[in-house]
CSV table of C-alpha atoms in Angstrom, one decimal:
chain,number,residue,atom,x,y,z
L,1,UNK,CA,73.3,131.6,76.2
L,2,UNK,CA,71.5,129.6,79.0
L,3,UNK,CA,71.8,125.9,78.8
L,4,UNK,CA,68.7,124.1,79.9
L,5,UNK,CA,69.1,120.7,81.7
L,6,UNK,CA,66.7,118.1,82.9
L,7,UNK,CA,68.1,116.1,85.8
L,8,UNK,CA,67.0,114.0,88.7
L,9,UNK,CA,68.9,114.0,91.9
L,10,UNK,CA,69.1,111.0,94.2
L,11,UNK,CA,70.6,111.4,97.6
L,12,UNK,CA,71.3,109.1,100.5
L,13,UNK,CA,72.0,109.7,104.2
L,14,UNK,CA,72.2,107.8,107.5
L,15,UNK,CA,71.3,111.0,109.4
L,16,UNK,CA,67.8,112.3,110.4
L,17,UNK,CA,67.7,115.4,108.2
L,18,UNK,CA,64.6,116.8,109.9
L,19,UNK,CA,66.5,116.8,113.2
L,20,UNK,CA,69.6,118.3,111.5
L,21,UNK,CA,67.4,121.1,110.1
L,22,UNK,CA,66.0,121.8,113.6
L,23,UNK,CA,69.6,121.9,115.0
L,24,UNK,CA,70.6,124.3,112.2
L,25,UNK,CA,73.3,121.9,110.8
L,26,UNK,CA,71.4,121.3,107.5
L,27,UNK,CA,69.8,124.1,105.4
L,28,UNK,CA,66.0,124.0,105.6
L,29,UNK,CA,65.5,125.3,102.0
L,30,UNK,CA,67.8,122.6,100.6
L,31,UNK,CA,66.0,119.9,102.6
L,32,UNK,CA,62.7,120.9,101.0
L,33,UNK,CA,64.2,121.0,97.6
L,34,UNK,CA,65.5,117.5,97.7
L,35,UNK,CA,62.8,115.9,99.9
L,36,UNK,CA,60.3,115.1,97.1
L,37,UNK,CA,60.1,111.3,97.4
L,38,UNK,CA,61.6,109.7,100.5
L,39,UNK,CA,62.5,106.0,100.8
L,40,UNK,CA,63.4,104.4,104.1
L,41,UNK,CA,65.7,101.4,103.6
L,42,UNK,CA,65.9,99.2,106.6
L,43,UNK,CA,69.2,97.5,107.6
L,44,UNK,CA,70.0,94.2,105.9
L,45,UNK,CA,69.2,92.2,109.0
L,46,UNK,CA,65.6,93.3,108.6
L,47,UNK,CA,65.6,92.4,104.8
L,48,UNK,CA,66.5,88.7,104.9
L,49,UNK,CA,64.7,88.1,101.6
L,50,UNK,CA,67.2,90.4,99.9
L,51,UNK,CA,70.3,88.3,101.0
L,52,UNK,CA,70.0,85.5,98.5
L,53,UNK,CA,69.6,87.7,95.4
L,54,UNK,CA,72.3,90.0,96.6
L,55,UNK,CA,74.6,87.0,97.0
L,56,UNK,CA,73.9,85.8,93.5
L,57,UNK,CA,74.5,89.3,92.1
L,58,UNK,CA,77.9,89.6,94.0
L,59,UNK,CA,78.9,86.1,92.8
L,60,UNK,CA,78.3,87.1,89.2
L,61,UNK,CA,80.2,90.3,89.8
L,62,UNK,CA,83.3,88.8,91.4
L,63,UNK,CA,83.4,85.8,89.0
L,64,UNK,CA,84.3,88.4,86.3
L,65,UNK,CA,86.7,90.3,88.5
L,66,UNK,CA,88.6,87.3,89.8
L,67,UNK,CA,88.2,85.0,86.7
L,68,UNK,CA,86.3,82.4,88.7
L,69,UNK,CA,83.3,80.3,87.8
L,70,UNK,CA,81.3,79.9,91.0
L,71,UNK,CA,77.8,78.7,90.2
L,72,UNK,CA,76.1,79.6,93.4
L,73,UNK,CA,75.9,79.2,97.2
L,74,UNK,CA,75.1,76.0,99.1
L,75,UNK,CA,72.0,75.8,101.2
L,76,UNK,CA,74.1,75.5,104.4
L,77,UNK,CA,76.2,78.5,103.6
L,78,UNK,CA,73.2,80.6,102.7
L,79,UNK,CA,71.6,79.6,106.1
L,80,UNK,CA,74.7,81.0,107.8
L,81,UNK,CA,74.3,84.2,106.0
L,82,UNK,CA,70.6,84.4,106.9
L,83,UNK,CA,71.4,84.0,110.6
L,84,UNK,CA,74.1,86.7,110.7
L,85,UNK,CA,73.3,90.2,112.0
L,86,UNK,CA,75.2,92.1,109.3
L,87,UNK,CA,76.3,95.1,111.3
L,88,UNK,CA,78.1,96.3,108.2
L,89,UNK,CA,75.0,95.9,106.0
L,90,UNK,CA,75.3,95.3,102.3
L,91,UNK,CA,78.9,96.3,102.1
L,92,UNK,CA,79.9,93.6,104.7
L,93,UNK,CA,77.9,91.0,102.7
L,94,UNK,CA,79.7,92.1,99.6
L,95,UNK,CA,83.1,91.6,101.2
L,96,UNK,CA,82.1,88.2,102.6
L,97,UNK,CA,80.9,87.0,99.1
L,98,UNK,CA,84.1,88.3,97.5
L,99,UNK,CA,86.2,86.3,100.0
L,100,UNK,CA,84.1,83.2,99.4
L,101,UNK,CA,84.4,83.5,95.6
L,102,UNK,CA,88.2,83.8,95.9
L,103,UNK,CA,88.6,81.0,98.4
L,104,UNK,CA,86.0,78.5,97.3
L,105,UNK,CA,87.7,75.3,96.0
L,106,UNK,CA,84.7,74.0,94.0
L,107,UNK,CA,81.8,75.3,92.0
L,108,UNK,CA,79.7,76.5,95.0
L,109,UNK,CA,80.3,78.6,98.1
L,110,UNK,CA,80.3,76.3,101.1
L,111,UNK,CA,80.3,77.2,104.8
L,112,UNK,CA,84.1,76.7,104.9
L,113,UNK,CA,84.5,79.5,102.4
L,114,UNK,CA,82.8,82.0,104.7
L,115,UNK,CA,84.7,84.0,107.3
L,116,UNK,CA,85.4,82.2,110.6
L,117,UNK,CA,83.5,84.8,112.7
L,118,UNK,CA,80.4,84.1,110.7
L,119,UNK,CA,80.7,80.3,111.0
L,120,UNK,CA,81.6,80.3,114.7
L,121,UNK,CA,78.8,82.6,115.7
L,122,UNK,CA,76.3,80.3,114.1
L,123,UNK,CA,77.8,77.1,115.4
L,124,UNK,CA,77.4,78.5,118.9
L,125,UNK,CA,73.8,79.3,118.0
L,126,UNK,CA,74.3,83.0,118.8
L,127,UNK,CA,73.4,85.8,116.4
L,128,UNK,CA,76.0,88.6,116.9
L,129,UNK,CA,74.8,91.9,118.2
L,130,UNK,CA,77.8,94.0,117.6
L,131,UNK,CA,77.8,97.7,118.4
L,132,UNK,CA,80.2,98.7,115.6
L,133,UNK,CA,80.5,101.6,113.3
L,134,UNK,CA,80.6,100.8,109.5
L,135,UNK,CA,84.3,101.3,109.4
L,136,UNK,CA,84.8,99.0,112.3
L,137,UNK,CA,82.6,96.3,110.8
L,138,UNK,CA,84.4,96.6,107.4
L,139,UNK,CA,87.8,96.4,109.1
L,140,UNK,CA,86.7,93.3,111.0
L,141,UNK,CA,85.5,91.7,107.7
L,142,UNK,CA,88.7,92.6,106.0
L,143,UNK,CA,90.8,91.1,108.8
L,144,UNK,CA,88.8,87.8,108.5
L,145,UNK,CA,89.2,87.7,104.8
L,146,UNK,CA,93.0,88.1,105.2
L,147,UNK,CA,93.2,85.5,107.9
L,148,UNK,CA,91.1,82.9,105.9
L,149,UNK,CA,93.3,83.5,102.8
L,150,UNK,CA,96.5,83.2,104.8
L,151,UNK,CA,95.4,80.0,106.4
L,152,UNK,CA,94.2,78.5,103.1
L,153,UNK,CA,97.5,79.1,101.4
L,154,UNK,CA,99.5,78.0,104.5
L,155,UNK,CA,100.8,81.6,105.1
L,156,UNK,CA,102.4,81.8,101.7
L,157,UNK,CA,102.2,85.5,101.2
L,158,UNK,CA,103.0,85.4,97.5
L,159,UNK,CA,100.1,83.0,96.7
L,160,UNK,CA,97.8,84.8,99.1
L,161,UNK,CA,98.5,88.2,97.6
L,162,UNK,CA,97.8,86.9,94.1
L,163,UNK,CA,94.6,85.2,95.1
L,164,UNK,CA,93.4,88.5,96.8
L,165,UNK,CA,94.5,90.6,93.8
L,166,UNK,CA,96.9,92.8,95.8
L,167,UNK,CA,100.7,93.2,96.0
L,168,UNK,CA,102.8,91.5,98.6
L,169,UNK,CA,103.7,94.8,100.0
L,170,UNK,CA,100.0,95.7,100.4
L,171,UNK,CA,99.3,92.3,102.0
L,172,UNK,CA,102.3,92.7,104.3
L,173,UNK,CA,101.1,96.1,105.5
L,174,UNK,CA,97.6,94.9,106.1
L,175,UNK,CA,99.0,91.9,108.1
L,176,UNK,CA,100.9,94.4,110.2
L,177,UNK,CA,97.9,96.6,110.7
L,178,UNK,CA,95.8,93.7,111.9
L,179,UNK,CA,98.6,91.9,113.8
L,180,UNK,CA,98.4,88.8,111.7
L,181,UNK,CA,101.5,86.6,111.7
L,182,UNK,CA,102.4,83.0,111.0
L,183,UNK,CA,101.8,81.1,114.2
L,184,UNK,CA,104.6,78.7,113.3
L,185,UNK,CA,107.1,81.6,113.7
L,186,UNK,CA,105.5,83.0,116.9
L,187,UNK,CA,106.7,86.5,116.0
L,188,UNK,CA,104.9,89.6,114.6
L,189,UNK,CA,105.9,91.0,111.3
L,190,UNK,CA,108.3,93.9,111.4
L,191,UNK,CA,109.8,94.8,108.1
L,192,UNK,CA,108.3,94.5,104.7
L,193,UNK,CA,110.3,92.3,102.3
L,194,UNK,CA,111.2,93.6,98.8
L,195,UNK,CA,108.6,93.0,96.1
L,196,UNK,CA,109.8,90.1,93.9
L,197,UNK,CA,109.2,89.8,90.2
L,198,UNK,CA,107.3,86.6,89.5
L,199,UNK,CA,105.4,85.3,86.5
L,200,UNK,CA,101.7,86.1,86.4
L,201,UNK,CA,99.2,83.3,87.0
L,202,UNK,CA,95.7,82.8,88.4
L,203,UNK,CA,95.0,80.9,91.6
L,204,UNK,CA,91.9,78.8,91.2
């Protein structure tokens, strides 16, 4: 017995499907089936008015995930976000806000809670114009989040891992991947230590 369904399909792509059809790498009949209503969403750097509401939404989201109570973002911190080029688009902004929620010592995200690369670029009065792929931009943002957390917790990997919501082993592997090591030791990480059993607690 046939089962009748009524569905709406939403698709997204960063490729020019018309060009892909002409090259024969995308089926023409499928293109015309899905191309009913097309929306062109510009990159985040061209939608500055979206940044503030996105930040507020991410704050609410990560407050719940990390058991925090961040009430908002300071004017100066928001200005830094508005001046940034956001090569990683919304996902980069999401990662930046998550770091800020985790590391903010008070009720509001302040400039010191933001990644160093974002603060330094704005201090110099330069808007970054990176030519990065999305994966490269996200890796850069992840590295900065790790570095900021390590510095805030004085390179205590146990506290840092708990604040970030990951295991010490995962943190250790990420530190090796990004070549992050305690400058007081002047030596790169080589071997992952065993995972200790410690009481559960939340870092505020």
